[in-house]
Tab-separated table of C-alpha atoms and ligand atoms in Angstrom:
chain	number	residue	atom	x	y	z
G	16	MET	CA	1.190	-18.396	26.594
G	17	SER	CA	3.107	-16.175	24.394
G	18	LEU	CA	1.401	-15.275	21.260
G	19	PHE	CA	4.425	-13.977	19.541
G	20	LYS	CA	5.884	-17.783	19.672
G	21	PRO	CA	6.174	-18.757	16.033
G	22	LEU	CA	3.203	-20.726	15.298
G	23	GLN	CA	5.048	-23.613	14.235
G	24	ASP	CA	6.673	-24.223	17.239
G	25	LEU	CA	3.413	-25.077	18.967
G	26	PRO	CA	2.216	-28.637	19.509
G	27	LYS	CA	-1.206	-28.919	17.707
G	28	GLU	CA	-3.329	-28.793	20.420
G	29	GLU	CA	-1.986	-25.119	21.921
G	30	ARG	CA	-2.288	-23.536	18.212
G	31	LYS	CA	-5.907	-24.796	17.781
G	32	THR	CA	-6.683	-23.767	21.543
G	33	ILE	CA	-5.750	-19.845	21.340
G	34	GLU	CA	-8.398	-17.938	22.645
G	35	GLY	CA	-10.661	-21.103	22.497
G	36	LYS	CA	-11.441	-20.394	18.781
G	37	SER	CA	-10.542	-22.484	15.690
G	38	GLU	CA	-12.318	-22.444	12.365
G	39	HIS	CA	-11.226	-23.849	9.035
G	40	VAL	CA	-12.192	-22.015	5.519
G	41	HIS	CA	-11.593	-22.862	2.238
G	42	CYS	CA	-10.061	-19.779	0.830
G	43	LEU	CA	-8.665	-16.709	3.072
G	44	ILE	CA	-7.954	-13.427	1.887
G	45	ILE	CA	-6.186	-11.206	4.167
G	46	GLY	CA	-6.297	-7.252	3.385
G	47	SER	CA	-8.945	-5.583	1.394
G	48	GLY	CA	-8.085	-2.881	-0.809
G	49	PRO	CA	-8.746	-3.063	-4.711
G	50	ALA	CA	-7.044	-5.904	-4.759
G	51	GLY	CA	-8.882	-7.721	-1.803
G	52	TYR	CA	-12.032	-6.876	-2.974
G	53	THR	CA	-11.748	-7.739	-6.186
G	54	ALA	CA	-10.318	-11.366	-5.390
G	55	ALA	CA	-13.165	-11.226	-2.925
G	56	ILE	CA	-15.602	-11.186	-6.202
G	57	TYR	CA	-13.973	-13.442	-8.321
G	58	THR	CA	-13.860	-16.151	-5.152
G	59	ALA	CA	-17.024	-15.428	-4.211
G	60	ARG	CA	-18.484	-15.950	-7.803
G	61	ALA	CA	-16.482	-19.173	-8.471
G	62	ASN	CA	-17.839	-20.510	-4.810
G	63	LEU	CA	-15.050	-20.531	-2.869
G	64	ASN	CA	-16.691	-19.466	0.074
G	65	PRO	CA	-14.123	-16.361	0.856
G	66	VAL	CA	-13.491	-15.197	4.049
G	67	MET	CA	-12.171	-11.671	4.069
G	68	TYR	CA	-10.529	-10.455	7.251
G	69	GLU	CA	-10.006	-6.447	6.765
G	70	GLY	CA	-7.010	-5.682	8.333
G	71	LEU	CA	-6.541	-2.207	10.303
G	72	GLN	CA	-7.381	0.221	7.516
G	73	PRO	CA	-10.699	-1.172	5.468
G	74	GLY	CA	-10.473	-0.348	2.369
G	75	GLY	CA	-7.160	0.425	2.327
G	76	GLN	CA	-4.775	3.445	1.339
G	77	LEU	CA	-7.329	4.795	-1.126
G	78	THR	CA	-9.591	5.461	1.808
G	79	THR	CA	-6.994	8.063	2.498
G	80	THR	CA	-7.526	10.023	-0.540
G	81	THR	CA	-10.589	12.287	-1.632
G	82	GLU	CA	-11.314	12.198	-5.643
G	83	VAL	CA	-10.325	9.109	-7.434
G	84	GLU	CA	-10.427	10.238	-11.089
G	85	ASN	CA	-8.535	7.229	-12.964
G	86	PHE	CA	-10.103	4.113	-12.091
G	87	PRO	CA	-11.785	3.261	-15.373
G	88	GLY	CA	-15.679	3.319	-15.322
G	89	TYR	CA	-16.592	6.596	-13.458
G	90	PRO	CA	-16.434	9.453	-16.027
G	91	GLU	CA	-17.289	11.699	-13.378
G	92	GLY	CA	-14.680	10.432	-10.870
G	93	ILE	CA	-15.268	8.775	-7.107
G	94	THR	CA	-14.561	9.430	-4.052
G	95	GLY	CA	-11.583	7.010	-2.445
G	96	PRO	CA	-14.038	5.903	0.479
G	97	VAL	CA	-17.143	5.296	-1.574
G	98	LEU	CA	-14.926	3.329	-4.112
G	99	MET	CA	-14.076	0.808	-1.798
G	100	GLU	CA	-17.389	0.622	-0.180
G	101	ASP	CA	-18.954	-0.162	-3.541
G	102	LEU	CA	-16.448	-2.699	-3.885
G	103	LYS	CA	-17.243	-4.044	-0.552
G	104	LYS	CA	-20.947	-4.485	-1.425
G	105	GLN	CA	-20.079	-6.148	-4.790
G	106	ALA	CA	-17.848	-8.785	-2.880
G	107	GLN	CA	-20.813	-8.830	-0.089
G	108	ARG	CA	-23.487	-9.520	-2.772
G	109	PHE	CA	-21.671	-12.887	-4.115
G	110	GLY	CA	-21.426	-14.091	-0.340
G	111	THR	CA	-18.148	-13.010	0.698
G	112	ASP	CA	-17.647	-13.273	4.402
G	113	ILE	CA	-16.346	-9.772	5.503
G	114	ARG	CA	-14.802	-9.313	9.344
G	115	TRP	CA	-12.970	-6.802	10.648
G	116	GLY	CA	-9.350	-8.264	11.907
G	117	VAL	CA	-5.468	-8.228	11.498
G	118	ALA	CA	-3.826	-11.122	10.392
G	119	THR	CA	-0.472	-11.226	13.226
G	120	ASP	CA	0.802	-14.586	12.467
G	121	VAL	CA	0.942	-17.860	9.874
G	122	ASP	CA	2.495	-21.121	9.650
G	123	PHE	CA	2.525	-21.799	6.032
G	124	SER	CA	4.925	-24.777	6.924
G	125	LYS	CA	2.342	-27.272	5.771
G	126	ARG	CA	-1.687	-27.123	4.600
G	127	PRO	CA	-4.205	-26.455	5.445
G	128	PHE	CA	-2.549	-23.269	6.255
G	129	THR	CA	-2.699	-21.550	9.508
G	130	VAL	CA	-3.593	-18.110	10.371
G	131	ILE	CA	-3.796	-15.943	13.465
G	132	ILE	CA	-5.977	-13.055	13.837
G	133	ASP	CA	-5.595	-10.315	15.938
G	134	GLU	CA	-3.182	-12.422	17.996
G	135	LYS	CA	-6.000	-14.810	19.393
G	136	THR	CA	-8.015	-16.667	16.839
G	137	SER	CA	-6.512	-19.219	14.699
G	138	ILE	CA	-8.255	-19.738	11.324
G	139	THR	CA	-6.923	-22.935	8.886
G	140	ALA	CA	-7.436	-22.559	5.262
G	141	ASP	CA	-6.781	-24.555	1.974
G	142	ALA	CA	-5.708	-21.266	0.145
G	143	VAL	CA	-4.320	-17.875	1.439
G	144	ILE	CA	-4.679	-14.581	-0.723
G	145	ILE	CA	-2.340	-11.638	0.806
G	146	ALA	CA	-3.496	-8.567	-0.270
G	147	THR	CA	-2.675	-6.572	2.610
G	148	GLY	CA	-0.687	-3.522	0.679
G	149	ALA	CA	1.175	-0.845	0.836
G	150	THR	CA	1.712	2.032	3.640
G	151	ALA	CA	3.296	5.124	2.443
G	152	LYS	CA	5.933	6.857	4.624
G	153	TYR	CA	5.445	9.993	5.766
G	154	LEU	CA	7.390	12.905	7.582
G	155	GLY	CA	5.448	12.360	10.576
G	156	LEU	CA	4.730	16.309	11.426
G	157	GLU	CA	1.648	17.464	12.590
G	158	SER	CA	1.049	19.747	10.077
G	159	GLU	CA	1.424	16.678	7.524
G	160	LYS	CA	-1.021	15.128	9.202
G	161	LYS	CA	-3.657	18.196	9.889
G	162	PHE	CA	-3.615	18.935	5.469
G	163	MET	CA	-3.869	15.051	5.111
G	164	GLY	CA	-6.443	15.308	1.714
G	165	SER	CA	-6.248	18.929	1.942
G	166	GLY	CA	-3.046	19.667	-0.135
G	167	VAL	CA	-0.891	16.683	1.868
G	168	SER	CA	-0.722	13.746	-0.534
G	169	ALA	CA	1.424	10.511	-0.980
G	170	CYS	CA	0.486	9.802	-4.491
G	171	ALA	CA	1.004	12.593	-7.570
G	172	THR	CA	-0.742	10.400	-9.744
G	173	CYS	CA	-4.055	10.075	-7.948
G	174	ASP	CA	-3.550	13.956	-7.127
G	175	GLY	CA	-1.465	15.860	-8.939
G	176	PHE	CA	-4.191	16.695	-11.514
G	177	PHE	CA	-6.003	18.802	-8.371
G	178	TYR	CA	-2.671	21.097	-8.723
G	179	ARG	CA	-2.977	21.903	-12.411
G	180	GLY	CA	-1.150	25.562	-13.128
G	181	GLN	CA	-0.108	25.697	-9.443
G	182	ASP	CA	3.122	25.240	-7.329
G	183	VAL	CA	3.716	22.476	-5.624
G	184	ALA	CA	6.537	20.614	-3.410
G	185	VAL	CA	7.912	16.632	-3.431
G	186	VAL	CA	9.910	15.741	-0.672
G	187	GLY	CA	12.348	12.646	-1.401
G	188	GLY	CA	15.453	12.292	-3.472
G	189	GLY	CA	14.678	8.731	-4.502
G	190	ASP	CA	13.370	7.336	-7.830
G	191	THR	CA	9.566	7.596	-6.501
G	192	ALA	CA	10.465	11.432	-5.916
G	193	CYS	CA	11.779	11.870	-9.051
G	194	GLU	CA	8.857	9.731	-11.015
G	195	GLU	CA	6.277	12.329	-8.736
G	196	ALA	CA	8.319	15.437	-9.571
G	197	LEU	CA	8.419	14.596	-13.098
G	198	TYR	CA	4.560	13.560	-13.434
G	199	LEU	CA	3.897	17.239	-11.894
G	200	ALA	CA	5.818	18.913	-13.823
G	201	GLY	CA	3.492	18.146	-16.541
G	202	LEU	CA	0.689	19.569	-14.857
G	203	ALA	CA	2.109	21.999	-12.015
G	204	LYS	CA	3.630	25.294	-13.009
G	205	LYS	CA	6.258	24.887	-10.947
G	206	VAL	CA	7.946	21.788	-8.608
G	207	TYR	CA	10.187	22.086	-5.887
G	208	MET	CA	12.022	18.867	-4.864
G	209	ILE	CA	12.925	18.900	-1.339
G	210	VAL	CA	15.902	16.473	-0.679
G	211	ARG	CA	17.827	16.520	2.423
G	212	LYS	CA	20.950	15.482	1.293
G	213	ASN	CA	23.293	17.133	-1.331
G	214	TYR	CA	22.510	14.332	-3.856
G	215	LEU	CA	19.621	12.340	-5.530
G	216	ARG	CA	19.904	8.905	-4.684
G	217	ALA	CA	17.852	8.064	-7.977
G	218	SER	CA	19.329	6.195	-11.011
G	219	GLN	CA	21.063	8.091	-13.111
G	220	ILE	CA	18.424	8.573	-16.034
G	221	MET	CA	15.988	9.839	-13.564
G	222	GLN	CA	18.071	12.499	-11.767
G	223	GLU	CA	18.971	13.793	-15.407
G	224	ARG	CA	15.467	14.009	-16.402
G	225	VAL	CA	14.812	16.147	-13.378
G	226	LEU	CA	17.792	18.405	-13.322
G	227	SER	CA	16.981	19.145	-17.247
G	228	ALA	CA	13.021	19.796	-16.890
G	229	PRO	CA	12.586	23.682	-16.989
G	230	ASN	CA	9.867	23.854	-14.196
G	231	ILE	CA	11.796	21.340	-11.564
G	232	GLU	CA	13.951	23.214	-9.154
G	233	VAL	CA	15.845	20.722	-6.464
G	234	LEU	CA	16.527	22.261	-3.088
G	235	PHE	CA	19.354	19.901	-2.176
G	236	GLY	CA	20.388	20.256	1.739
G	237	HIS	CA	16.839	21.083	2.863
G	238	ARG	CA	14.424	19.666	5.382
G	239	THR	CA	10.587	20.434	6.061
G	240	ARG	CA	9.957	21.941	9.029
G	241	GLU	CA	6.344	22.545	8.906
G	242	VAL	CA	3.479	22.568	6.193
G	243	VAL	CA	1.488	25.912	6.210
G	244	GLY	CA	-2.184	27.299	5.795
G	245	SER	CA	-5.334	27.401	6.689
G	246	GLN	CA	-8.150	25.600	5.404
G	247	SER	CA	-5.769	23.716	2.914
G	248	VAL	CA	-1.483	23.913	2.110
G	249	GLU	CA	-0.639	27.385	1.426
G	250	GLY	CA	3.618	27.005	1.821
G	251	VAL	CA	5.969	24.880	3.416
G	252	ILE	CA	8.878	26.340	5.782
G	253	LEU	CA	12.152	24.407	5.247
G	254	LEU	CA	15.453	24.881	7.071
G	255	ASN	CA	18.562	24.622	5.156
G	256	SER	CA	22.065	23.355	5.714
G	257	ARG	CA	22.949	26.197	7.683
G	258	ASP	CA	19.481	25.862	9.824
G	259	GLU	CA	17.725	29.119	8.446
G	260	GLU	CA	14.250	29.096	7.589
G	261	VAL	CA	12.989	29.455	4.264
G	262	ARG	CA	9.289	29.523	2.755
G	263	ILE	CA	8.672	28.267	-0.235
G	264	ASP	CA	4.764	28.674	-1.463
G	265	VAL	CA	2.916	25.588	-2.497
G	266	GLN	CA	-0.397	24.326	-2.905
G	267	GLY	CA	0.365	20.718	-3.054
G	268	PHE	CA	2.987	18.899	-0.824
G	269	PHE	CA	3.631	15.341	-1.984
G	270	VAL	CA	5.739	13.018	0.321
G	271	ALA	CA	7.880	10.405	-1.954
G	272	ILE	CA	9.797	9.082	0.587
G	273	GLY	CA	9.196	5.269	-0.028
G	274	HIS	CA	6.729	2.400	1.182
G	275	GLN	CA	6.766	-0.229	3.551
G	276	PRO	CA	4.846	-3.282	2.085
G	277	ASN	CA	2.674	-5.043	4.955
G	278	SER	CA	4.275	-8.193	4.784
G	279	ASP	CA	5.890	-8.585	8.390
G	280	PHE	CA	3.360	-11.257	9.760
G	281	ALA	CA	4.432	-13.704	6.560
G	282	LYS	CA	8.250	-12.919	6.032
G	283	LYS	CA	9.347	-15.932	7.650
G	284	PHE	CA	7.542	-17.824	5.277
G	285	LEU	CA	7.524	-15.961	2.144
G	286	GLU	CA	10.244	-14.570	-0.299
G	287	THR	CA	10.054	-10.940	-0.262
G	288	ASP	CA	12.721	-8.593	-1.538
G	289	GLU	CA	15.069	-6.582	0.586
G	290	VAL	CA	11.901	-3.903	1.566
G	291	GLY	CA	9.495	-6.192	2.184
G	292	TYR	CA	7.548	-6.744	-1.231
G	293	ILE	CA	6.172	-10.195	-1.687
G	294	LYS	CA	8.140	-11.936	-4.854
G	295	THR	CA	5.349	-13.410	-7.236
G	296	VAL	CA	6.226	-15.620	-10.113
G	297	PRO	CA	6.169	-13.414	-13.006
G	298	GLY	CA	2.881	-12.777	-14.608
G	299	THR	CA	1.381	-14.945	-11.604
G	300	SER	CA	0.177	-13.779	-8.085
G	301	LYS	CA	2.139	-17.204	-7.070
G	302	THR	CA	4.638	-17.042	-3.844
G	303	ASN	CA	7.094	-19.486	-3.302
G	304	ILE	CA	4.251	-21.454	-1.242
G	305	PRO	CA	2.286	-23.480	-3.578
G	306	GLY	CA	-1.464	-21.801	-2.211
G	307	VAL	CA	-0.488	-18.579	-0.939
G	308	PHE	CA	-1.351	-15.767	-3.295
G	309	ALA	CA	-0.346	-12.672	-3.659
G	310	CYS	CA	-1.956	-8.961	-4.939
G	311	GLY	CA	-1.969	-5.732	-4.799
G	312	ASP	CA	0.704	-3.205	-3.534
G	313	VAL	CA	2.211	-5.727	-1.293
G	314	GLN	CA	3.626	-7.602	-3.802
G	315	ASP	CA	4.392	-4.514	-6.574
G	316	LYS	CA	6.495	-1.570	-6.199
G	317	THR	CA	5.954	-0.649	-9.550
G	318	TYR	CA	2.803	0.776	-10.785
G	319	ARG	CA	0.951	1.139	-7.424
G	320	GLN	CA	-2.497	1.680	-8.866
G	321	ALA	CA	-6.001	0.892	-7.663
G	322	VAL	CA	-6.333	-0.592	-11.240
G	323	THR	CA	-3.462	-2.676	-11.181
G	324	ALA	CA	-3.997	-3.822	-7.882
G	325	ALA	CA	-7.688	-4.951	-8.703
G	326	GLY	CA	-6.204	-6.472	-11.641
G	327	SER	CA	-3.714	-8.458	-9.595
G	328	GLY	CA	-6.665	-9.620	-7.114
G	329	CYS	CA	-8.274	-11.056	-10.078
G	330	MET	CA	-5.221	-12.970	-11.061
G	331	ALA	CA	-4.941	-14.369	-7.087
G	332	ALA	CA	-8.464	-15.659	-7.302
G	333	ILE	CA	-8.087	-17.035	-10.982
G	334	ASP	CA	-4.439	-18.597	-9.319
G	335	THR	CA	-6.683	-19.385	-6.258
G	336	GLU	CA	-9.455	-21.503	-7.780
G	337	ARG	CA	-7.206	-23.289	-10.026
G	338	PHE	CA	-4.896	-24.356	-6.817
G	339	LEU	CA	-8.076	-25.668	-5.691
G	340	ALA	CA	-9.170	-27.598	-8.290
G	341	GLU	CA	-6.038	-29.034	-8.785
G	342	ASN	CA	-5.462	-29.881	-4.922
G	343	LYS	CA	-8.925	-31.206	-3.884
L	422	NDP	P1	13.922	5.078	-1.955
L	422	NDP	O1	14.687	4.370	-0.851
L	422	NDP	O2	15.051	4.820	-2.663
L	422	NDP	O3	14.313	6.858	-1.406
L	422	NDP	C1	13.559	7.640	-0.322
L	422	NDP	C2	14.258	8.855	-0.776
L	422	NDP	O4	13.445	9.570	0.455
L	422	NDP	C3	15.631	9.243	-0.278
L	422	NDP	O5	15.953	10.487	-1.452
L	422	NDP	C4	15.947	9.394	1.246
L	422	NDP	O6	16.655	10.242	1.527
L	422	NDP	C5	14.305	10.182	1.461
L	422	NDP	N1	13.797	10.637	3.065
L	422	NDP	C6	13.393	9.189	3.308
L	422	NDP	N2	13.058	9.043	4.665
L	422	NDP	C7	12.858	10.938	4.213
L	422	NDP	C8	12.875	11.842	5.224
L	422	NDP	N3	12.688	11.553	6.789
L	422	NDP	N4	12.683	13.142	4.884
L	422	NDP	C9	13.393	13.495	4.056
L	422	NDP	N5	13.866	12.672	3.163
L	422	NDP	C10	13.759	11.266	3.440
L	422	NDP	O7	12.509	4.778	-1.791
L	422	NDP	P2	11.478	5.187	-2.920
L	422	NDP	O8	10.235	5.164	-3.126
L	422	NDP	O9	12.260	6.437	-4.417
L	422	NDP	O10	12.424	3.985	-4.222
L	422	NDP	C11	12.111	2.649	-3.483
L	422	NDP	C12	12.540	1.673	-4.712
L	422	NDP	O11	11.641	1.081	-5.936
L	422	NDP	C13	14.195	1.565	-4.906
L	422	NDP	O12	15.081	0.312	-4.566
L	422	NDP	C14	13.804	2.251	-6.438
L	422	NDP	O13	14.864	2.283	-7.317
L	422	NDP	C15	12.979	1.262	-6.375
L	422	NDP	N6	11.667	1.951	-7.726
L	422	NDP	C16	11.478	2.519	-9.156
L	422	NDP	C17	11.177	2.793	-10.098
L	422	NDP	C18	11.568	2.779	-11.196
L	422	NDP	O14	11.968	2.180	-11.781
L	422	NDP	N7	10.553	3.565	-12.068
L	422	NDP	C19	10.437	4.098	-9.613
L	422	NDP	C20	9.984	4.128	-8.294
L	422	NDP	C21	10.956	3.466	-7.004
L	422	NDP	P3	18.075	9.771	1.711
L	422	NDP	O15	18.248	9.784	0.320
L	422	NDP	O16	18.967	10.957	2.321
L	422	NDP	O17	18.128	8.692	2.409
């Protein structure tokens, strides 16, 4: 049997017998970043017996960063992995059943909803909270991977502070890259923007801000060949439009070429924008399917912070609790 056959096309019996496993849960949480864990803490404390599937990267994007200094409550800062471990323990303390597994397919056409885990385990749920986050896009260079967390970052708000008074580079020419460059310009000595075309894709106002910032230099028509350094980033080798190598000396290399929300597995039922961000009713976590809620970066292309994700996880939990109370 093809596991990629749309679930709604399968007869009921067949759905239940995928790998012979089937289970019903009251509240299913998919994804385990700050949004998912916060939703778990709240739903567990509300006696909704949440079951969480952690996803491909348990703990989410923060587990790839080092120091987190802007999550309220940690005056000395905390590392991303420890913060996530603490959130997980807090969710478990109230009884969240946390499991390893990735949601690969769903059927939201009727209640209870069906979610397939790892293409083989079928779970039905009265309510589903989607907190699968987004994945920052990287250039895909070996050298970029090597310095991840020691000079290479995809989040200026998270890591910019470590480059105060130093020189940094931002790759990309969209609104995110401009925002990152402007944020970094307030901290770093000099910011290079590496833009592969000879124009910026960002909105006019962002372009004007970037181009008038005294310490931002936009390198149009440049591509990144390699990030160089010994223990951490020391520079970047670029190729200009004539394919000549140019080296810039920087200590931080910020990649801002876009994010990909992790919503593919649910897209055939949920309304998303053109990029794939799940649409929610403004001011709530409600999706177009009553009983399916979305929180964190999978539905947020604007703020993308751990604390905003956690806040929206709380909203999803409260929306779920009310939905389940009204739909017993
Ligand atoms: P975009 O897709 O708009 O821009 C991505 C940028 O990265 C482009 O300049 C693109 O270049 C470049 N790029 C992509 N791949 C590579 C690569 N492999 N090598 C080098 N450069 C690359 O993504 P954003 O994240 O900037 O924005 C996403 C959406 O969110 C947009 O609609 C944006 O307007 C919105 N947004 C709004 C904000 C706001 O209103 N405050 C803030 C942030 C985002 P090229 O142009 O050559 O394709």
